[in-house]
């Protein structure tokens, strides 16, 4: 499982590439390439496509094939089957909202970097024992937010997090200031109305502002 974690002192890891990972829900596969290019133009060359819609896997394929300058990942991985499907589609990293032994094994089997989800100290310790140091903290705001992460930073300094769930431009700076947070995940960069309207300039502007956090 060593491929899923990078020892301190080596870089970059998933958590060190951008301050905000855009978490994107696409209903129209034709939006995949334009939104990816808009994010790159705005200075956020990472995208997490959530596997919540029928368009998601094809969107991963298109971005992987046509926008090589962006790191494309698949999120909301909730089953071993999805982990394999995402990898086969060309995903370059995987993100799950939680973690079970079978899900962790499936993500590990893909050979891709991954951010398994945690919401408790016991889950953090379990992932550390399995070799993961980088994790998704989800749902961040509902699970204690910045206070939780601040509290675990001293007793569990090896764990690093990408908080997602309830993150906004207003609270993102507070999360990013914590020593155990490498980046945050947010959906505000690609609002549904902008995607529906094909307003890629707006997406690029939102990405530009997020990249500056």
XYZ file of N, CA and C in Angstrom:
639
model
N 0.820 -1.199 0.000
C 0.000 0.000 0.000
C 0.860 1.256 0.000
N 2.158 1.092 -0.128
C 3.068 2.225 -0.015
C 2.846 3.266 -1.097
N 2.240 2.871 -2.219
C 2.025 3.814 -3.305
C 0.994 4.877 -2.939
N 0.232 4.665 -1.862
C -0.820 5.587 -1.512
C -0.372 6.650 -0.517
N 0.858 6.658 -0.156
C 1.337 7.658 0.788
C 2.752 8.052 0.412
N 3.091 9.289 0.712
C 4.427 9.778 0.396
C 5.086 10.248 1.676
N 6.253 9.699 2.045
C 6.896 10.089 3.291
C 7.179 11.577 3.328
N 7.241 12.100 4.549
C 7.551 13.512 4.721
C 8.895 13.829 4.085
N 8.953 14.969 3.431
C 10.206 15.365 2.792
C 10.225 15.097 1.308
N 9.254 14.317 0.803
C 9.156 14.102 -0.636
C 7.882 14.769 -1.126
N 7.880 15.181 -2.379
C 6.749 15.966 -2.877
C 6.690 15.882 -4.394
N 5.609 16.338 -5.014
C 4.382 16.721 -4.317
C 3.449 15.532 -4.160
N 2.631 15.573 -3.138
C 1.587 14.570 -2.962
C 0.272 15.189 -3.408
N -0.788 14.423 -3.362
C -2.089 14.955 -3.753
C -2.449 16.195 -2.955
N -2.102 16.193 -1.692
C -2.494 17.298 -0.823
C -1.667 18.556 -1.030
N -0.627 18.453 -1.818
C 0.273 19.594 -1.983
C 0.188 20.261 -3.347
N -0.699 19.821 -4.200
C -0.732 20.345 -5.566
C -1.477 21.664 -5.681
N -2.619 21.759 -5.047
C -3.440 22.967 -5.113
C -4.070 23.200 -3.745
N -4.409 24.449 -3.398
C -5.060 24.676 -2.110
C -6.494 24.180 -2.073
N -7.158 24.204 -3.234
C -8.552 23.760 -3.308
C -8.701 22.769 -4.457
N -9.221 21.580 -4.151
C -9.536 20.594 -5.182
C -10.993 20.792 -5.580
N -11.256 21.170 -6.823
C -12.646 21.324 -7.255
C -13.365 19.975 -7.268
N -14.474 19.911 -6.549
C -15.297 18.709 -6.511
C -16.481 18.960 -7.447
N -16.530 18.207 -8.538
C -17.416 18.551 -9.653
C -18.438 17.446 -9.910
N -19.700 17.864 -10.039
C -20.784 16.958 -10.422
C -21.206 17.328 -11.842
N -21.015 16.403 -12.778
C -21.378 16.660 -14.171
C -22.552 15.788 -14.597
N -23.566 16.433 -15.167
C -24.707 15.707 -15.709
C -24.618 15.585 -17.226
N -23.810 16.434 -17.832
C -23.650 16.451 -19.285
C -22.189 16.197 -19.628
N -21.914 15.087 -20.287
C -20.531 14.735 -20.584
C -19.868 15.770 -21.490
N -20.666 16.523 -22.232
C -20.094 17.549 -23.111
C -19.471 18.697 -22.325
N -19.772 18.779 -21.053
C -19.189 19.822 -20.213
C -17.824 19.423 -19.650
N -17.453 18.174 -19.797
C -16.258 17.667 -19.132
C -14.990 18.388 -19.563
N -14.727 18.407 -20.837
C -13.492 19.028 -21.323
C -13.487 20.539 -21.103
N -14.590 21.261 -21.398
C -14.572 22.707 -21.151
C -14.350 23.079 -19.688
N -14.965 22.332 -18.758
C -14.779 22.687 -17.352
C -13.348 22.398 -16.910
N -12.774 21.318 -17.398
C -11.391 21.005 -17.061
C -10.451 22.089 -17.578
N -10.677 22.539 -18.798
C -9.833 23.594 -19.369
C -10.013 24.910 -18.622
N -11.230 25.188 -18.160
C -11.460 26.412 -17.397
C -10.721 26.366 -16.060
N -10.705 25.213 -15.421
C -9.985 25.074 -14.157
C -8.486 25.261 -14.359
N -7.966 24.698 -15.425
C -6.540 24.881 -15.727
C -6.247 26.352 -15.978
N -7.116 27.008 -16.730
C -6.916 28.427 -17.024
C -6.933 29.263 -15.753
N -7.711 28.830 -14.762
C -7.781 29.550 -13.506
C -6.709 29.178 -12.503
N -5.828 28.243 -12.865
C -4.721 27.894 -11.979
C -4.986 26.748 -11.030
N -6.018 25.942 -11.312
C -6.304 24.758 -10.495
C -6.259 23.513 -11.380
N -5.088 22.970 -11.656
C -4.968 21.824 -12.561
C -5.256 20.473 -11.904
N -6.306 20.423 -11.089
C -6.761 19.187 -10.452
C -8.282 19.207 -10.470
N -8.900 18.070 -10.737
C -10.364 17.978 -10.711
C -10.764 16.637 -10.120
N -11.750 16.676 -9.232
C -12.342 15.442 -8.702
C -13.760 15.344 -9.243
N -13.991 14.398 -10.119
C -15.322 14.161 -10.670
C -16.044 13.137 -9.803
N -17.210 13.507 -9.315
C -17.934 12.589 -8.449
C -18.727 11.590 -9.278
N -18.698 10.345 -8.849
C -19.400 9.280 -9.581
C -20.855 9.203 -9.129
N -21.552 10.334 -9.240
C -22.943 10.401 -8.795
C -23.915 10.495 -9.965
N -23.397 10.571 -11.173
C -24.265 10.726 -12.341
C -23.852 9.727 -13.424
N -24.754 9.419 -14.346
C -24.411 8.502 -15.440
C -23.300 9.026 -16.333
N -23.080 10.343 -16.327
C -22.062 10.929 -17.201
C -20.651 10.850 -16.619
N -20.522 10.488 -15.355
C -19.250 10.665 -14.654
C -18.085 9.886 -15.258
N -18.261 8.600 -15.503
C -17.136 7.798 -15.991
C -16.689 8.239 -17.379
N -17.640 8.540 -18.257
C -17.248 9.021 -19.582
C -16.575 10.380 -19.485
N -17.016 11.191 -18.518
C -16.368 12.484 -18.311
C -14.914 12.305 -17.897
N -14.661 11.331 -17.032
C -13.277 11.020 -16.643
C -12.468 10.634 -17.874
N -13.036 9.780 -18.704
C -12.339 9.327 -19.913
C -11.983 10.495 -20.824
N -12.938 11.375 -21.037
C -12.700 12.486 -21.957
C -11.636 13.445 -21.430
N -11.713 13.742 -20.154
C -10.722 14.659 -19.588
C -9.336 14.034 -19.627
N -9.244 12.752 -19.263
C -7.947 12.068 -19.288
C -7.349 12.067 -20.689
N -8.207 11.959 -21.712
C -7.720 11.875 -23.084
C -7.431 13.239 -23.699
N -8.214 14.266 -23.317
C -8.151 15.532 -24.027
C -7.559 16.698 -23.233
N -7.420 16.536 -21.923
C -6.852 17.625 -21.112
C -5.722 17.054 -20.251
N -4.600 16.706 -20.876
C -3.520 16.055 -20.132
C -2.875 16.942 -19.076
N -3.110 18.254 -19.181
C -2.479 19.159 -18.214
C -3.194 19.194 -16.868
N -4.330 18.494 -16.753
C -5.023 18.449 -15.469
C -4.920 17.053 -14.869
N -4.857 16.997 -13.549
C -4.867 15.718 -12.830
C -6.322 15.385 -12.547
N -6.822 14.318 -13.164
C -8.246 13.989 -13.042
C -8.437 12.827 -12.080
N -9.320 13.045 -11.122
C -9.609 12.008 -10.154
C -11.084 11.680 -10.112
N -11.420 10.587 -9.474
C -12.809 10.163 -9.311
C -13.145 10.132 -7.836
N -14.256 10.777 -7.494
C -14.664 10.825 -6.107
C -15.965 10.089 -5.860
N -16.352 10.121 -4.608
C -17.514 9.385 -4.144
C -17.399 7.906 -4.530
N -16.193 7.370 -4.375
C -15.977 5.930 -4.574
C -16.535 5.214 -3.350
N -17.619 4.466 -3.548
C -18.265 3.820 -2.412
C -18.299 2.295 -2.522
N -17.732 1.753 -3.598
C -17.721 0.297 -3.755
C -16.437 -0.127 -4.454
N -15.997 -1.356 -4.224
C -14.822 -1.866 -4.931
C -14.981 -1.797 -6.441
N -16.178 -2.059 -6.940
C -16.417 -2.008 -8.384
C -16.141 -0.611 -8.940
N -16.583 0.414 -8.236
C -16.352 1.776 -8.705
C -14.873 2.118 -8.762
N -14.107 1.610 -7.824
C -12.672 1.886 -7.831
C -12.048 1.366 -9.122
N -12.394 0.152 -9.498
C -11.851 -0.433 -10.730
C -12.358 0.307 -11.961
N -13.657 0.623 -11.987
C -14.223 1.323 -13.133
C -13.567 2.689 -13.334
N -13.330 3.398 -12.234
C -12.707 4.710 -12.332
C -11.285 4.596 -12.854
N -10.542 3.622 -12.350
C -9.178 3.419 -12.825
C -9.169 3.056 -14.306
N -10.086 2.184 -14.712
C -10.169 1.792 -16.119
C -10.535 2.970 -17.018
N -11.280 3.928 -16.471
C -11.691 5.090 -17.253
C -10.577 6.121 -17.406
N -9.496 5.948 -16.634
C -8.379 6.871 -16.753
C -8.174 7.787 -15.569
N -8.910 7.555 -14.480
C -8.718 8.378 -13.284
C -7.285 8.245 -12.789
N -6.751 9.349 -12.286
C -5.373 9.364 -11.794
C -5.286 9.370 -10.276
N -6.413 9.556 -9.616
C -6.482 9.390 -8.166
C -7.937 9.098 -7.799
N -8.121 8.551 -6.593
C -9.438 8.155 -6.120
C -9.719 8.791 -4.769
N -10.990 9.122 -4.545
C -11.408 9.711 -3.277
C -12.676 9.007 -2.816
N -12.718 8.604 -1.547
C -13.914 7.962 -1.012
C -14.429 8.761 0.180
N -15.754 8.736 0.417
C -16.298 9.460 1.560
C -16.083 8.746 2.892
N -15.782 7.456 2.818
C -15.528 6.660 4.010
C -14.588 5.528 3.653
N -14.381 4.611 4.578
C -13.435 3.526 4.299
C -13.887 2.243 4.980
N -13.845 1.164 4.197
C -14.077 -0.180 4.709
C -12.910 -1.036 4.231
N -12.675 -2.179 4.861
C -11.553 -3.017 4.422
C -11.607 -3.373 2.939
N -12.789 -3.737 2.429
C -12.876 -4.137 1.019
C -12.685 -2.945 0.092
N -13.186 -1.791 0.480
C -13.015 -0.598 -0.345
C -11.554 -0.165 -0.371
N -10.902 -0.192 0.774
C -9.483 0.162 0.830
C -8.655 -0.795 -0.024
N -8.964 -2.081 0.046
C -8.222 -3.063 -0.744
C -8.415 -2.810 -2.233
N -9.633 -2.476 -2.628
C -9.903 -2.235 -4.043
C -9.185 -0.984 -4.536
N -9.193 0.065 -3.747
C -8.481 1.282 -4.150
C -6.980 1.013 -4.222
N -6.486 0.280 -3.260
C -5.063 -0.060 -3.255
C -4.692 -0.898 -4.475
N -5.582 -1.821 -4.867
C -5.311 -2.694 -6.004
C -5.169 -1.917 -7.313
N -5.782 -0.742 -7.411
C -5.662 0.040 -8.640
C -4.263 0.609 -8.820
N -3.504 0.722 -7.732
C -2.180 1.330 -7.810
C -2.209 2.844 -7.868
N -3.407 3.432 -7.753
C -3.532 4.882 -7.837
C -3.426 5.526 -6.458
N -2.932 6.762 -6.390
C -3.015 7.496 -5.132
C -4.481 7.646 -4.736
N -4.759 7.615 -3.451
C -6.143 7.711 -3.020
C -6.254 8.427 -1.688
N -7.438 9.015 -1.488
C -7.756 9.702 -0.240
C -8.994 9.036 0.352
N -8.810 8.053 1.230
C -9.960 7.428 1.875
C -10.575 8.398 2.880
N -11.886 8.298 3.047
C -12.575 9.206 3.945
C -12.553 8.757 5.395
N -12.441 9.734 6.294
C -12.500 9.486 7.740
C -13.348 10.569 8.394
N -13.922 10.220 9.548
C -14.680 11.206 10.313
C -14.445 11.073 11.814
N -13.627 10.069 12.221
C -13.350 9.856 13.645
C -11.869 9.573 13.845
N -11.429 9.716 15.095
C -10.035 9.433 15.416
C -9.720 7.955 15.190
N -10.640 7.079 15.528
C -10.405 5.644 15.327
C -10.193 5.317 13.852
N -10.964 5.955 12.972
C -10.785 5.733 11.541
C -9.432 6.269 11.079
N -9.012 7.393 11.619
C -7.692 7.933 11.290
C -6.604 6.952 11.692
N -6.698 6.427 12.904
C -5.688 5.484 13.380
C -5.680 4.206 12.550
N -6.859 3.747 12.151
C -6.938 2.542 11.334
C -6.222 2.748 10.000
N -6.442 3.900 9.363
C -5.776 4.162 8.087
C -4.272 4.294 8.266
N -3.839 4.933 9.339
C -2.401 5.034 9.584
C -1.779 3.644 9.737
N -2.474 2.750 10.444
C -1.966 1.394 10.606
C -1.867 0.669 9.265
N -2.733 1.011 8.331
C -2.741 0.375 7.013
C -1.776 1.040 6.029
N -1.142 2.138 6.449
C -0.134 2.771 5.612
C -0.539 4.062 4.949
N -1.782 4.501 5.169
C -2.220 5.770 4.597
C -1.897 6.916 5.551
N -1.329 7.984 5.035
C -1.113 9.188 5.835
C -1.975 10.342 5.348
N -2.420 10.281 4.096
C -3.261 11.336 3.536
C -4.693 10.836 3.436
N -5.639 11.654 3.928
C -7.028 11.216 4.048
C -7.971 12.359 3.716
N -9.180 11.989 3.337
C -10.261 12.950 3.192
C -11.005 13.026 4.522
N -11.220 14.221 5.034
C -12.016 14.401 6.244
C -13.413 14.818 5.797
N -14.377 13.921 5.988
C -15.719 14.137 5.453
C -16.772 13.509 6.354
N -17.927 14.177 6.513
C -18.237 15.554 6.099
C -17.617 16.544 7.088
N -16.765 17.383 6.616
C -15.911 18.182 7.489
C -16.686 19.027 8.496
N -17.548 19.882 8.016
C -18.251 20.782 8.931
C -19.151 20.008 9.889
N -19.815 18.979 9.415
C -20.720 18.208 10.257
C -19.988 17.313 11.255
N -18.693 17.075 11.021
C -17.925 16.154 11.866
C -16.969 16.868 12.817
N -17.158 18.143 13.009
C -16.322 18.860 13.968
C -15.456 19.933 13.363
N -15.359 19.933 12.055
C -14.681 21.017 11.355
C -13.263 21.284 11.795
N -12.923 22.550 11.824
C -11.563 22.954 12.171
C -11.194 22.551 13.590
N -12.171 22.578 14.492
C -11.890 22.193 15.874
C -11.426 20.760 15.992
N -12.063 19.858 15.243
C -11.659 18.452 15.255
C -10.230 18.299 14.753
N -9.933 18.918 13.618
C -8.600 18.770 13.027
C -7.527 19.380 13.921
N -7.850 20.492 14.546
C -6.895 21.114 15.458
C -6.626 20.197 16.652
N -7.673 19.541 17.133
C -7.536 18.672 18.298
C -6.713 17.432 18.009
N -6.797 16.882 16.782
C -6.071 15.650 16.482
C -4.648 15.922 15.971
N -4.326 17.168 15.680
C -3.017 17.451 15.080
C -1.863 17.093 16.008
N -2.022 17.281 17.309
C -0.924 16.961 18.235
C -0.810 15.475 18.525
N -1.907 14.782 18.895
C -1.756 13.355 19.193
C -1.539 12.482 17.960
N -1.977 12.956 16.786
C -1.832 12.151 15.573
C -1.188 13.018 14.482
N 0.082 13.404 14.666
C 0.700 14.343 13.728
C 0.993 13.759 12.351
N 1.009 12.443 12.222
C 1.351 11.829 10.927
C 0.222 11.957 9.915
N -1.003 12.157 10.381
C -2.151 12.212 9.476
C -2.300 13.599 8.872
N -2.550 13.625 7.563
C -2.810 14.876 6.854
C -4.147 14.755 6.135
N -4.823 15.885 5.987
C -6.211 15.826 5.561
C -6.532 16.774 4.412
N -7.546 16.351 3.650
C -8.249 17.205 2.701
C -9.691 17.275 3.189
N -10.039 18.304 3.957
C -11.417 18.427 4.431
C -12.369 18.748 3.275
N -13.500 18.083 3.250
C -14.521 18.290 2.226
C -15.887 18.146 2.882
N -16.830 18.944 2.433
C -18.173 18.890 2.993
C -18.454 20.127 3.814
N -19.120 21.094 3.196
C -19.404 22.342 3.892
C -18.300 23.370 3.785
N -17.319 23.122 2.928
C -16.217 24.075 2.751
C -16.670 25.169 1.792
N -16.317 26.393 2.118
C -16.715 27.552 1.319
C -15.547 28.529 1.252
N -15.643 29.555 0.400
C -14.571 30.561 0.365
C -14.386 31.249 1.710
N -15.442 31.277 2.540
C -15.349 31.950 3.840
C -14.566 31.146 4.867
N -14.772 29.819 4.910
C -14.071 29.040 5.939
C -12.838 28.315 5.429
N -12.645 28.268 4.111
C -11.478 27.569 3.563
C -10.150 28.098 4.115
N -9.950 29.423 4.228
C -8.659 29.904 4.751
C -8.357 29.381 6.153
N -9.382 29.255 7.001
C -9.156 28.729 8.345
C -8.685 27.294 8.322
N -9.280 26.490 7.458
C -8.830 25.099 7.311
C -7.400 25.050 6.784
N -7.117 25.846 5.772
C -5.798 25.798 5.134
C -4.693 26.265 6.071
N -5.043 27.005 7.102
C -4.047 27.475 8.058
C -3.650 26.398 9.064
N -4.405 25.308 9.130
C -4.100 24.246 10.087
C -2.887 23.445 9.621
N -2.033 23.002 10.547
C -0.798 22.310 10.156
C -1.015 20.943 9.518
N -2.153 20.320 9.774
C -2.405 18.980 9.230
C -3.349 18.995 8.036
N -3.567 20.163 7.456
C -4.409 20.277 6.261
C -3.541 20.680 5.082
N -3.593 19.865 4.021
C -2.819 20.186 2.827
C -3.634 20.938 1.798
N -4.928 20.611 1.720
C -5.829 21.270 0.784
C -7.238 21.026 1.260
N -8.197 21.694 0.637
C -9.595 21.443 0.922
C -10.280 21.061 -0.382
N -11.430 20.427 -0.266
C -12.234 20.106 -1.439
C -13.483 20.958 -1.437
N -13.825 21.519 -2.600
C -14.984 22.393 -2.630
C -15.729 22.342 -3.944
N -17.036 22.510 -3.860
C -17.869 22.478 -5.054
C -18.266 23.869 -5.531
N -17.920 24.912 -4.771
C -18.354 26.257 -5.139
C -17.674 26.768 -6.411
N -16.589 26.144 -6.815
C -15.843 26.621 -7.984
C -16.579 26.291 -9.282
N -17.394 25.253 -9.241
C -18.146 24.851 -10.448
C -19.636 24.793 -10.116
N -20.268 25.939 -9.856
C -21.700 25.937 -9.513
C -22.550 25.412 -10.653
N -23.650 24.779 -10.290
C -24.503 24.125 -11.286
C -24.993 25.092 -12.348
N -25.338 26.323 -11.947
C -25.865 27.252 -12.943
C -24.805 27.671 -13.949
N -23.548 27.752 -13.511
C -22.470 28.086 -14.443
C -22.235 26.956 -15.433
N -22.297 25.717 -14.945
C -22.120 24.568 -15.834
C -23.261 24.493 -16.844
N -24.474 24.680 -16.366
C -25.629 24.593 -17.261
C -25.575 25.666 -18.349
N -25.050 26.848 -17.977
C -24.985 27.958 -18.931
C -23.736 27.911 -19.795
N -22.818 27.002 -19.478
C -21.553 26.955 -20.211
C -20.720 28.201 -19.978
N -20.828 28.756 -18.757
C -20.100 29.988 -18.415
C -18.707 29.619 -17.912
N -17.844 29.265 -18.837
C -16.506 28.785 -18.458
C -15.624 29.919 -17.955
N -15.888 31.151 -18.380
C -15.137 32.292 -17.846
C -15.411 32.456 -16.355
N -16.644 32.256 -15.953
C -16.973 32.344 -14.531
C -16.268 31.248 -13.742
N -16.256 30.038 -14.284
C -15.550 28.938 -13.617
C -14.065 29.264 -13.484
N -13.472 29.798 -14.541
C -12.052 30.157 -14.497
C -11.800 31.233 -13.452
N -12.704 32.208 -13.348
C -12.548 33.267 -12.346
C -12.656 32.714 -10.930
N -13.612 31.814 -10.712
C -13.752 31.198 -9.390
C -12.530 30.344 -9.053
N -11.997 29.653 -10.053
C -10.784 28.852 -9.836
C -9.604 29.757 -9.511
N -9.528 30.875 -10.178
C -8.426 31.813 -9.941
C -8.457 32.326 -8.498
N -9.643 32.661 -8.017
C -9.780 33.131 -6.646
C -9.437 32.024 -5.642
N -9.859 30.800 -5.936
C -9.559 29.680 -5.038
C -8.083 29.354 -5.022
N -7.435 29.459 -6.170
C -6.000 29.176 -6.253
C -5.185 30.146 -5.431
N -5.757 31.329 -5.173
C -5.034 32.361 -4.422
C -5.209 32.226 -2.913
N -6.042 31.281 -2.468
C -6.277 31.116 -1.029
C -5.027 30.624 -0.315
